[in-house]
mmCIF file of C-alpha atoms in Angstrom:
data_model
loop_
_atom_site.group_PDB
_atom_site.id
_atom_site.type_symbol
_atom_site.label_atom_id
_atom_site.label_comp_id
_atom_site.label_asym_id
_atom_site.label_seq_id
_atom_site.Cartn_x
_atom_site.Cartn_y
_atom_site.Cartn_z
ATOM 1 C CA MET A 1 -5.990 20.043 -9.879
ATOM 2 C CA VAL A 2 -2.629 20.273 -11.585
ATOM 3 C CA SER A 3 -0.441 22.505 -13.634
ATOM 4 C CA ASP A 4 2.228 21.429 -16.075
ATOM 5 C CA ALA A 5 4.190 24.662 -15.681
ATOM 6 C CA PRO A 6 7.574 24.205 -13.929
ATOM 7 C CA ALA A 7 7.998 26.018 -10.640
ATOM 8 C CA ASP A 8 10.745 28.277 -12.028
ATOM 9 C CA GLN A 9 8.873 29.217 -15.217
ATOM 10 C CA ALA A 10 8.130 32.902 -15.734
ATOM 11 C CA ILE A 11 4.495 33.677 -15.002
ATOM 12 C CA PRO A 12 2.362 36.780 -15.499
ATOM 13 C CA ALA A 13 2.414 39.445 -12.821
ATOM 14 C CA ALA A 14 -1.136 38.614 -11.743
ATOM 15 C CA ALA A 15 -0.362 34.895 -11.302
ATOM 16 C CA PRO A 16 1.075 35.057 -7.749
ATOM 17 C CA ARG A 17 -2.174 36.532 -6.510
ATOM 18 C CA VAL A 18 -4.154 33.884 -8.399
ATOM 19 C CA ARG A 19 -1.902 31.192 -6.990
ATOM 20 C CA LYS A 20 -2.363 32.489 -3.458
ATOM 21 C CA GLU A 21 -6.131 32.576 -3.889
ATOM 22 C CA ARG A 22 -6.128 29.043 -5.238
ATOM 23 C CA ASN A 23 -3.916 27.762 -2.442
ATOM 24 C CA THR A 24 -6.213 29.349 0.115
ATOM 25 C CA ARG A 25 -9.316 27.953 -1.542
ATOM 26 C CA HIS A 26 -7.864 24.471 -1.906
ATOM 27 C CA LEU A 27 -6.680 24.452 1.686
ATOM 28 C CA SER A 28 -10.184 25.447 2.697
ATOM 29 C CA ASP A 29 -11.570 22.558 0.616
ATOM 30 C CA PHE A 30 -9.793 20.008 2.796
ATOM 31 C CA THR A 31 -10.213 21.981 6.024
ATOM 32 C CA ASP A 32 -13.982 22.040 5.570
ATOM 33 C CA LEU A 33 -14.027 18.271 5.104
ATOM 34 C CA THR A 34 -11.779 17.721 8.129
ATOM 35 C CA LYS A 35 -14.060 19.806 10.332
ATOM 36 C CA ARG A 36 -17.076 17.717 9.317
ATOM 37 C CA VAL A 37 -15.197 14.469 9.924
ATOM 38 C CA LYS A 38 -14.073 15.536 13.391
ATOM 39 C CA ALA A 39 -17.540 16.828 14.252
ATOM 40 C CA GLU A 40 -18.913 13.358 13.479
ATOM 41 C CA GLY A 41 -16.353 11.803 15.856
ATOM 42 C CA LEU A 42 -14.784 9.755 13.067
ATOM 43 C CA MET A 43 -11.206 10.402 14.205
ATOM 44 C CA ALA A 44 -11.881 8.558 17.470
ATOM 45 C CA ARG A 45 -9.887 5.383 18.189
ATOM 46 C CA SER A 46 -11.499 1.959 17.885
ATOM 47 C CA HIS A 47 -9.687 0.290 20.779
ATOM 48 C CA GLY A 48 -12.098 -2.600 21.234
ATOM 49 C CA TRP A 49 -12.072 -3.478 17.528
ATOM 50 C CA TYR A 50 -8.279 -3.590 17.377
ATOM 51 C CA ILE A 51 -7.667 -5.294 20.722
ATOM 52 C CA SER A 52 -10.083 -8.077 19.818
ATOM 53 C CA ARG A 53 -7.977 -8.806 16.752
ATOM 54 C CA MET A 54 -4.692 -8.475 18.620
ATOM 55 C CA VAL A 55 -5.963 -11.263 20.879
ATOM 56 C CA ALA A 56 -7.678 -13.361 18.201
ATOM 57 C CA TYR A 57 -4.845 -13.496 15.645
ATOM 58 C CA PRO A 58 -2.210 -15.085 17.950
ATOM 59 C CA LEU A 59 -4.857 -17.567 19.148
ATOM 60 C CA LEU A 60 -5.696 -18.455 15.550
ATOM 61 C CA LEU A 61 -2.003 -18.833 14.765
ATOM 62 C CA GLY A 62 -1.618 -21.161 17.736
ATOM 63 C CA GLY A 63 -4.633 -23.137 16.547
ATOM 64 C CA LEU A 64 -3.094 -23.544 13.085
ATOM 65 C CA ALA A 65 0.184 -24.682 14.653
ATOM 66 C CA TRP A 66 -1.685 -27.295 16.715
ATOM 67 C CA ALA A 67 -3.589 -28.499 13.636
ATOM 68 C CA SER A 68 -0.322 -28.743 11.722
ATOM 69 C CA VAL A 69 1.197 -30.925 14.456
ATOM 70 C CA MET A 70 -1.884 -33.154 14.333
ATOM 71 C CA ILE A 71 -1.612 -33.533 10.549
ATOM 72 C CA GLY A 72 2.046 -34.535 10.829
ATOM 73 C CA ASP A 73 4.224 -35.465 7.885
ATOM 74 C CA SER A 74 1.646 -35.140 5.134
ATOM 75 C CA TRP A 75 1.288 -33.108 1.953
ATOM 76 C CA TRP A 76 -1.921 -31.767 3.472
ATOM 77 C CA GLN A 77 0.487 -29.399 5.227
ATOM 78 C CA LEU A 78 0.443 -27.282 2.060
ATOM 79 C CA GLY A 79 -3.159 -26.428 2.870
ATOM 80 C CA MET A 80 -2.034 -25.358 6.327
ATOM 81 C CA ALA A 81 0.688 -23.228 4.730
ATOM 82 C CA PHE A 82 -2.004 -21.495 2.686
ATOM 83 C CA LEU A 83 -4.039 -20.726 5.817
ATOM 84 C CA VAL A 84 -0.959 -19.479 7.692
ATOM 85 C CA ALA A 85 -0.139 -17.139 4.790
ATOM 86 C CA VAL A 86 -3.673 -15.721 4.746
ATOM 87 C CA LEU A 87 -3.543 -15.131 8.504
ATOM 88 C CA MET A 88 -0.075 -13.548 8.205
ATOM 89 C CA THR A 89 -1.448 -11.122 5.627
ATOM 90 C CA GLN A 90 -4.281 -10.147 7.946
ATOM 91 C CA ILE A 91 -1.718 -9.643 10.721
ATOM 92 C CA ALA A 92 0.342 -7.489 8.336
ATOM 93 C CA PHE A 93 -2.724 -5.283 7.769
ATOM 94 C CA LEU A 94 -2.853 -4.806 11.536
ATOM 95 C CA GLY A 95 0.826 -3.788 11.526
ATOM 96 C CA HIS A 96 0.077 -1.303 8.753
ATOM 97 C CA ASP A 97 -2.643 0.284 10.880
ATOM 98 C CA ALA A 98 -0.363 0.510 13.918
ATOM 99 C CA ALA A 99 2.400 2.108 11.848
ATOM 100 C CA HIS A 100 -0.133 4.769 10.793
ATOM 101 C CA ARG A 101 -0.960 5.342 14.501
ATOM 102 C CA GLN A 102 -4.545 4.236 14.018
ATOM 103 C CA ILE A 103 -4.756 1.976 17.060
ATOM 104 C CA PHE A 104 -3.553 3.942 20.094
ATOM 105 C CA THR A 105 -3.248 7.598 21.015
ATOM 106 C CA SER A 106 0.335 7.093 22.171
ATOM 107 C CA PRO A 107 2.838 7.255 19.258
ATOM 108 C CA LYS A 108 5.280 5.022 21.162
ATOM 109 C CA LEU A 109 2.644 2.378 21.831
ATOM 110 C CA ASN A 110 1.683 2.364 18.151
ATOM 111 C CA GLU A 111 5.341 2.103 17.150
ATOM 112 C CA TRP A 112 6.050 -0.856 19.417
ATOM 113 C CA THR A 113 2.838 -2.560 18.309
ATOM 114 C CA SER A 114 3.829 -2.218 14.661
ATOM 115 C CA LEU A 115 7.357 -3.379 15.494
ATOM 116 C CA VAL A 116 6.115 -6.542 17.190
ATOM 117 C CA VAL A 117 3.473 -7.253 14.563
ATOM 118 C CA ILE A 118 5.535 -6.549 11.439
ATOM 119 C CA ASN A 119 8.923 -7.870 12.558
ATOM 120 C CA LEU A 120 8.153 -10.575 15.112
ATOM 121 C CA PHE A 121 4.950 -11.998 13.638
ATOM 122 C CA VAL A 122 5.261 -11.255 9.909
ATOM 123 C CA GLY A 123 9.054 -11.275 9.569
ATOM 124 C CA MET A 124 9.397 -8.020 7.621
ATOM 125 C CA GLY A 125 11.452 -4.934 8.475
ATOM 126 C CA LEU A 126 9.417 -2.042 9.885
ATOM 127 C CA GLY A 127 12.105 0.622 9.432
ATOM 128 C CA TRP A 128 12.574 -0.019 5.712
ATOM 129 C CA TRP A 129 8.854 -0.264 4.979
ATOM 130 C CA GLN A 130 7.900 2.786 7.052
ATOM 131 C CA ILE A 131 10.299 5.120 5.220
ATOM 132 C CA LYS A 132 9.176 3.828 1.832
ATOM 133 C CA HIS A 133 5.486 3.987 2.717
ATOM 134 C CA SER A 134 5.719 7.514 4.142
ATOM 135 C CA LYS A 135 7.236 8.763 0.878
ATOM 136 C CA HIS A 136 4.429 7.084 -1.030
ATOM 137 C CA HIS A 137 1.750 8.785 1.069
ATOM 138 C CA ALA A 138 3.405 12.173 0.563
ATOM 139 C CA ALA A 139 3.283 11.952 -3.239
ATOM 140 C CA PRO A 140 1.235 9.009 -4.588
ATOM 141 C CA ASN A 141 1.915 8.206 -8.246
ATOM 142 C CA GLN A 142 4.336 11.125 -8.626
ATOM 143 C CA ALA A 143 7.380 10.357 -10.744
ATOM 144 C CA GLY A 144 10.653 10.767 -8.900
ATOM 145 C CA ARG A 145 8.949 11.013 -5.507
ATOM 146 C CA ASP A 146 6.763 7.947 -5.002
ATOM 147 C CA PRO A 147 9.031 4.902 -4.492
ATOM 148 C CA ASP A 148 6.153 2.584 -5.375
ATOM 149 C CA VAL A 149 6.268 3.697 -9.040
ATOM 150 C CA ARG A 150 9.988 4.062 -9.572
ATOM 151 C CA ARG A 151 11.565 1.983 -12.293
ATOM 152 C CA GLY A 152 12.231 -1.596 -11.238
ATOM 153 C CA THR A 153 10.911 -4.982 -12.279
ATOM 154 C CA VAL A 154 7.708 -3.316 -13.496
ATOM 155 C CA ALA A 155 7.733 -0.235 -15.743
ATOM 156 C CA TYR A 156 5.050 2.263 -14.724
ATOM 157 C CA THR A 157 5.682 4.766 -17.522
ATOM 158 C CA PRO A 158 6.448 4.296 -21.255
ATOM 159 C CA GLU A 159 9.750 6.108 -20.671
ATOM 160 C CA ASP A 160 10.785 3.490 -18.139
ATOM 161 C CA ALA A 161 9.858 0.739 -20.585
ATOM 162 C CA ARG A 162 11.815 2.353 -23.429
ATOM 163 C CA ASN A 163 14.867 2.991 -21.269
ATOM 164 C CA ARG A 164 15.471 -0.682 -20.467
ATOM 165 C CA SER A 165 19.164 -1.324 -21.104
ATOM 166 C CA THR A 166 18.968 -4.848 -22.551
ATOM 167 C CA ALA A 167 16.802 -6.625 -25.118
ATOM 168 C CA PHE A 168 15.635 -9.080 -22.449
ATOM 169 C CA GLN A 169 14.502 -6.259 -20.147
ATOM 170 C CA ARG A 170 12.631 -4.611 -23.024
ATOM 171 C CA TRP A 171 10.980 -7.950 -23.780
ATOM 172 C CA LEU A 172 9.933 -8.238 -20.135
ATOM 173 C CA SER A 173 8.395 -4.772 -20.252
ATOM 174 C CA ARG A 174 6.525 -5.557 -23.459
ATOM 175 C CA TYR A 175 4.896 -8.589 -21.861
ATOM 176 C CA GLN A 176 4.602 -7.305 -18.298
ATOM 177 C CA GLY A 177 0.829 -7.347 -18.598
ATOM 178 C CA VAL A 178 1.082 -11.136 -18.808
ATOM 179 C CA TRP A 179 3.502 -11.848 -15.956
ATOM 180 C CA PHE A 180 2.580 -8.996 -13.578
ATOM 181 C CA PHE A 181 0.067 -10.954 -11.494
ATOM 182 C CA PRO A 182 1.980 -14.266 -11.375
ATOM 183 C CA ILE A 183 5.146 -12.497 -10.246
ATOM 184 C CA MET A 184 3.266 -11.320 -7.154
ATOM 185 C CA THR A 185 4.079 -14.751 -5.731
ATOM 186 C CA LEU A 186 7.642 -13.473 -5.280
ATOM 187 C CA ALA A 187 6.580 -10.248 -3.553
ATOM 188 C CA GLY A 188 6.712 -11.830 -0.092
ATOM 189 C CA LEU A 189 10.316 -12.961 -0.587
ATOM 190 C CA GLN A 190 11.257 -9.493 -1.857
ATOM 191 C CA LEU A 191 9.624 -7.791 1.133
ATOM 192 C CA HIS A 192 11.419 -10.059 3.607
ATOM 193 C CA LEU A 193 14.805 -9.574 1.922
ATOM 194 C CA ALA A 194 14.498 -5.808 1.411
ATOM 195 C CA GLY A 195 13.674 -5.189 5.073
ATOM 196 C CA PHE A 196 16.544 -7.305 6.320
ATOM 197 C CA GLN A 197 18.971 -5.853 3.764
ATOM 198 C CA ARG A 198 18.351 -2.347 5.084
ATOM 199 C CA LEU A 199 18.959 -3.529 8.645
ATOM 200 C CA LEU A 200 22.354 -4.867 7.595
ATOM 201 C CA SER A 201 23.280 -1.673 5.722
ATOM 202 C CA ARG A 202 25.034 1.390 7.130
ATOM 203 C CA GLU A 203 21.916 3.522 6.791
ATOM 204 C CA PRO A 204 20.482 4.824 10.072
ATOM 205 C CA VAL A 205 17.731 2.613 11.478
ATOM 206 C CA ASP A 206 15.920 3.088 14.786
ATOM 207 C CA ARG A 207 16.034 0.012 17.029
ATOM 208 C CA ARG A 208 18.170 -1.845 14.503
ATOM 209 C CA TRP A 209 19.095 -4.734 16.807
ATOM 210 C CA THR A 210 15.548 -5.106 18.093
ATOM 211 C CA GLU A 211 14.303 -5.408 14.530
ATOM 212 C CA ILE A 212 17.029 -7.904 13.635
ATOM 213 C CA ALA A 213 16.332 -9.980 16.750
ATOM 214 C CA PHE A 214 12.588 -10.067 16.079
ATOM 215 C CA ILE A 215 13.050 -11.109 12.440
ATOM 216 C CA VAL A 216 15.610 -13.794 13.294
ATOM 217 C CA ILE A 217 13.346 -15.215 16.023
ATOM 218 C CA ARG A 218 10.358 -15.262 13.683
ATOM 219 C CA GLN A 219 12.111 -16.895 10.733
ATOM 220 C CA ALA A 220 13.973 -19.384 12.926
ATOM 221 C CA THR A 221 10.709 -20.369 14.606
ATOM 222 C CA LEU A 222 8.976 -20.976 11.274
ATOM 223 C CA VAL A 223 11.861 -23.037 9.847
ATOM 224 C CA THR A 224 12.389 -25.019 13.053
ATOM 225 C CA PHE A 225 8.689 -25.780 13.376
ATOM 226 C CA ALA A 226 8.421 -26.952 9.775
ATOM 227 C CA PHE A 227 11.426 -29.287 9.963
ATOM 228 C CA LEU A 228 10.423 -30.718 13.346
ATOM 229 C CA VAL A 229 6.869 -31.522 12.266
ATOM 230 C CA MET A 230 7.499 -32.510 8.631
ATOM 231 C CA SER A 231 10.061 -34.311 6.516
ATOM 232 C CA TRP A 232 12.433 -31.997 4.698
ATOM 233 C CA PRO A 233 10.698 -32.061 1.257
ATOM 234 C CA ILE A 234 7.322 -31.200 2.783
ATOM 235 C CA ALA A 235 8.916 -28.646 5.125
ATOM 236 C CA LEU A 236 10.569 -26.850 2.198
ATOM 237 C CA ALA A 237 7.312 -26.909 0.244
ATOM 238 C CA PHE A 238 5.423 -25.637 3.325
ATOM 239 C CA ILE A 239 7.760 -22.641 3.678
ATOM 240 C CA ALA A 240 7.680 -21.908 -0.067
ATOM 241 C CA VAL A 241 3.873 -21.969 -0.208
ATOM 242 C CA GLU A 242 3.577 -19.751 2.880
ATOM 243 C CA VAL A 243 5.937 -17.140 1.421
ATOM 244 C CA MET A 244 4.397 -17.231 -2.055
ATOM 245 C CA VAL A 245 0.761 -17.050 -0.931
ATOM 246 C CA PHE A 246 1.608 -14.275 1.533
ATOM 247 C CA GLY A 247 3.293 -12.257 -1.222
ATOM 248 C CA PHE A 248 0.517 -12.863 -3.719
ATOM 249 C CA TYR A 249 -2.237 -11.956 -1.253
ATOM 250 C CA LEU A 250 -0.449 -8.818 -0.085
ATOM 251 C CA GLY A 251 0.453 -7.792 -3.637
ATOM 252 C CA MET A 252 -3.087 -8.290 -4.879
ATOM 253 C CA SER A 253 -4.325 -6.177 -1.961
ATOM 254 C CA PHE A 254 -2.016 -3.276 -2.753
ATOM 255 C CA ALA A 255 -2.145 -3.402 -6.571
ATOM 256 C CA PRO A 256 -5.646 -1.849 -6.965
ATOM 257 C CA ASN A 257 -4.797 1.120 -4.747
ATOM 258 C CA HIS A 258 -3.042 3.318 -7.316
ATOM 259 C CA ILE A 259 -1.856 1.364 -10.374
ATOM 260 C CA GLY A 260 -3.745 2.607 -13.415
ATOM 261 C CA MET A 261 -4.657 5.906 -11.818
ATOM 262 C CA PRO A 262 -3.124 9.117 -13.242
ATOM 263 C CA MET A 263 0.623 9.601 -12.914
ATOM 264 C CA VAL A 264 1.971 13.008 -11.906
ATOM 265 C CA PRO A 265 5.120 14.585 -13.409
ATOM 266 C CA LYS A 266 7.833 15.325 -10.875
ATOM 267 C CA GLU A 267 7.617 19.131 -11.173
ATOM 268 C CA VAL A 268 3.842 19.405 -10.789
ATOM 269 C CA ARG A 269 2.386 20.594 -7.500
ATOM 270 C CA ILE A 270 -1.089 19.543 -6.413
ATOM 271 C CA ASP A 271 -3.044 20.497 -3.326
ATOM 272 C CA PHE A 272 -3.445 17.790 -0.686
ATOM 273 C CA LEU A 273 -7.112 16.907 -1.276
ATOM 274 C CA ARG A 274 -6.783 16.446 -5.035
ATOM 275 C CA ARG A 275 -3.377 14.771 -4.785
ATOM 276 C CA GLN A 276 -4.794 12.023 -2.594
ATOM 277 C CA VAL A 277 -8.196 11.597 -4.272
ATOM 278 C CA LEU A 278 -7.297 11.747 -7.958
ATOM 279 C CA MET A 279 -4.418 9.277 -7.700
ATOM 280 C CA SER A 280 -6.259 6.677 -5.598
ATOM 281 C CA ARG A 281 -8.842 4.005 -6.369
ATOM 282 C CA ASN A 282 -11.500 2.665 -4.006
ATOM 283 C CA VAL A 283 -12.792 -0.894 -4.294
ATOM 284 C CA SER A 284 -16.450 -1.639 -3.589
ATOM 285 C CA GLY A 285 -17.882 -4.946 -2.440
ATOM 286 C CA GLY A 286 -19.201 -4.577 1.080
ATOM 287 C CA ARG A 287 -17.835 -5.924 4.326
ATOM 288 C CA LEU A 288 -16.369 -9.049 2.740
ATOM 289 C CA VAL A 289 -14.011 -6.894 0.662
ATOM 290 C CA ASP A 290 -13.347 -4.743 3.740
ATOM 291 C CA VAL A 291 -12.018 -7.826 5.507
ATOM 292 C CA LEU A 292 -10.316 -9.316 2.459
ATOM 293 C CA LEU A 293 -8.314 -6.155 1.703
ATOM 294 C CA GLY A 294 -7.774 -5.075 5.294
ATOM 295 C CA GLY A 295 -9.503 -1.726 4.798
ATOM 296 C CA LEU A 296 -7.195 -0.792 1.920
ATOM 297 C CA ASN A 297 -10.238 -0.803 -0.351
ATOM 298 C CA TYR A 298 -10.993 2.633 1.136
ATOM 299 C CA GLN A 299 -7.757 3.939 -0.285
ATOM 300 C CA ILE A 300 -9.026 7.465 -0.893
ATOM 301 C CA GLU A 301 -10.196 7.896 2.683
ATOM 302 C CA HIS A 302 -7.053 6.234 4.041
ATOM 303 C CA HIS A 303 -4.849 8.681 2.143
ATOM 304 C CA LEU A 304 -6.867 11.666 3.289
ATOM 305 C CA PHE A 305 -6.974 10.501 6.925
ATOM 306 C CA PRO A 306 -4.066 8.042 7.385
ATOM 307 C CA SER A 307 -4.458 7.949 11.182
ATOM 308 C CA MET A 308 -8.189 7.188 11.036
ATOM 309 C CA SER A 309 -8.996 3.787 12.519
ATOM 310 C CA ARG A 310 -9.994 1.172 9.961
ATOM 311 C CA PRO A 311 -13.648 0.728 11.065
ATOM 312 C CA ASN A 312 -14.311 4.439 10.495
ATOM 313 C CA LEU A 313 -13.175 4.420 6.850
ATOM 314 C CA ARG A 314 -16.470 2.861 5.760
ATOM 315 C CA LYS A 315 -18.386 5.518 7.693
ATOM 316 C CA VAL A 316 -16.476 8.484 6.280
ATOM 317 C CA ALA A 317 -16.510 7.303 2.652
ATOM 318 C CA PRO A 318 -19.996 8.698 1.760
ATOM 319 C CA MET A 319 -19.001 12.037 3.248
ATOM 320 C CA VAL A 320 -15.799 12.178 1.191
ATOM 321 C CA ARG A 321 -17.629 11.163 -1.991
ATOM 322 C CA GLU A 322 -20.252 13.871 -1.467
ATOM 323 C CA HIS A 323 -17.544 16.470 -0.801
ATOM 324 C CA CYS A 324 -15.676 15.510 -3.962
ATOM 325 C CA GLU A 325 -18.814 15.648 -6.077
ATOM 326 C CA LYS A 326 -19.541 19.131 -4.774
ATOM 327 C CA LEU A 327 -16.034 20.276 -5.775
ATOM 328 C CA ASP A 328 -16.142 18.418 -9.119
ATOM 329 C CA ILE A 329 -13.221 16.173 -8.105
ATOM 330 C CA LYS A 330 -13.263 12.729 -9.703
ATOM 331 C CA TYR A 331 -13.790 10.055 -7.044
ATOM 332 C CA HIS A 332 -13.015 6.669 -8.578
ATOM 333 C CA GLU A 333 -14.519 3.501 -7.141
ATOM 334 C CA THR A 334 -14.983 0.156 -8.850
ATOM 335 C CA SER A 335 -15.465 -3.534 -8.091
ATOM 336 C CA LEU A 336 -12.564 -5.771 -7.084
ATOM 337 C CA ALA A 337 -12.668 -7.702 -10.354
ATOM 338 C CA ARG A 338 -12.829 -4.506 -12.402
ATOM 339 C CA SER A 339 -9.931 -3.006 -10.459
ATOM 340 C CA TYR A 340 -7.710 -5.909 -11.507
ATOM 341 C CA VAL A 341 -8.823 -5.447 -15.118
ATOM 342 C CA GLU A 342 -7.868 -1.773 -14.920
ATOM 343 C CA VAL A 343 -4.501 -2.613 -13.350
ATOM 344 C CA GLY A 344 -3.691 -5.309 -15.908
ATOM 345 C CA ARG A 345 -4.762 -3.174 -18.853
ATOM 346 C CA TYR A 346 -2.674 -0.244 -17.644
ATOM 347 C CA ILE A 347 0.439 -2.349 -17.014
ATOM 348 C CA ASN A 348 0.062 -3.983 -20.436
ATOM 349 C CA ARG A 349 -0.346 -0.674 -22.286
ATOM 350 C CA VAL A 350 2.567 0.948 -20.488
ATOM 351 C CA GLY A 351 4.832 -1.971 -21.362
ATOM 352 C CA ARG A 352 3.878 -1.556 -25.014
ATOM 353 C CA GLY A 353 4.394 2.215 -24.830
ATOM 354 C CA ASN A 354 0.981 3.255 -26.148
ATOM 355 C CA ILE A 355 -0.532 5.133 -23.222
ATOM 356 C CA ASP A 356 -0.360 8.710 -21.951
ATOM 357 C CA VAL A 357 0.238 8.111 -18.243
ATOM 358 C CA TRP A 358 0.499 11.817 -17.537
ATOM 359 C CA ALA A 359 -3.162 12.510 -18.299
ATOM 360 C CA CYS A 360 -4.586 13.909 -15.073
ATOM 361 C CA PRO A 361 -8.275 14.689 -14.471
ATOM 362 C CA LEU A 362 -9.191 18.371 -14.590
ATOM 363 C CA ALA A 363 -5.621 19.334 -15.622
ATOM 364 C CA GLY A 364 -6.802 21.401 -18.556
ATOM 365 C CA SER A 365 -8.807 23.777 -16.412
ATOM 366 C CA LEU A 366 -5.699 24.915 -14.550
ATOM 367 C CA ARG A 367 -3.085 25.103 -17.264
ATOM 368 C CA ALA A 368 -2.871 28.882 -16.815
ATOM 369 C CA GLY A 369 -1.273 28.690 -13.367
ATOM 370 C CA LEU A 370 0.124 26.609 -10.538
ATOM 371 C CA VAL A 371 -1.904 25.153 -7.663
#
């Protein structure tokens, strides 16, 4: 539920009381759902599920390294690079869960797990990503607040597309629907560089030198391994394929989450339940998609309960859907293929400036007051 009235706009004398009643009711909407979820035991940790993967992934990585040594100096190593990238993406999903404190009860244990997984295994910077991701969770798809939709390579609003400073940038925006998916191959490189750049900046970072050491060890190990096992042309190709496939896989996993869902103007306030549900997209497809997208296909449930362990997201989804239907809140779920169609169509229309990205479900019913 939204309102397009600025916070400082004059409102009728009766509005504060209406606003208070709405705030109370909307808080109760989420509180009622939370009580049901806790009563079902769905906030419990899934230690066995996570520990099995924390053991299996390093073993699989070791197995791939052994297979790569056996293959030797051959262009078949590019196939190994593909498999390493897929495994690295699955490991990154595990780091995401640890950063959300889904794995252990102890915050410190979760933090160190995410630090080891994200920095030492994946080679990204936890500190940079965690700050960015926390801001995104606080205000998904909200202009000026969600860093995932701020103006950059991709324009997420027609205003951003129109405000490009050069003719080349405007041309890029006009055709961003064409190059959006291919450019995901560079997402891995951008993620690696952005994390390390923050560590080298003067901005405060917890455990800066630990993060730097982990990243340096990880990247040095990958490069050294490639050049010891392969000739330099194949080694360079191996590293390039690993980085590009990792970026593409991760980007294609995150893209369906919110792109193409309603955007929220900066001044609009929305209660927690509607803010997380209306701006998120779930992806159907069964357990195969669960594994493929690392649980991110339950984006609505993840945003409502970010510390819920991944296996429980599937169990809580029917409960959340039923609750939303009862409150007449649009719960959007579609297939994986359809989600990419929706993302591509939205990106294309925004680049051409012919879409109202501020259209928010149920906005009209609350235009008389703030939520």
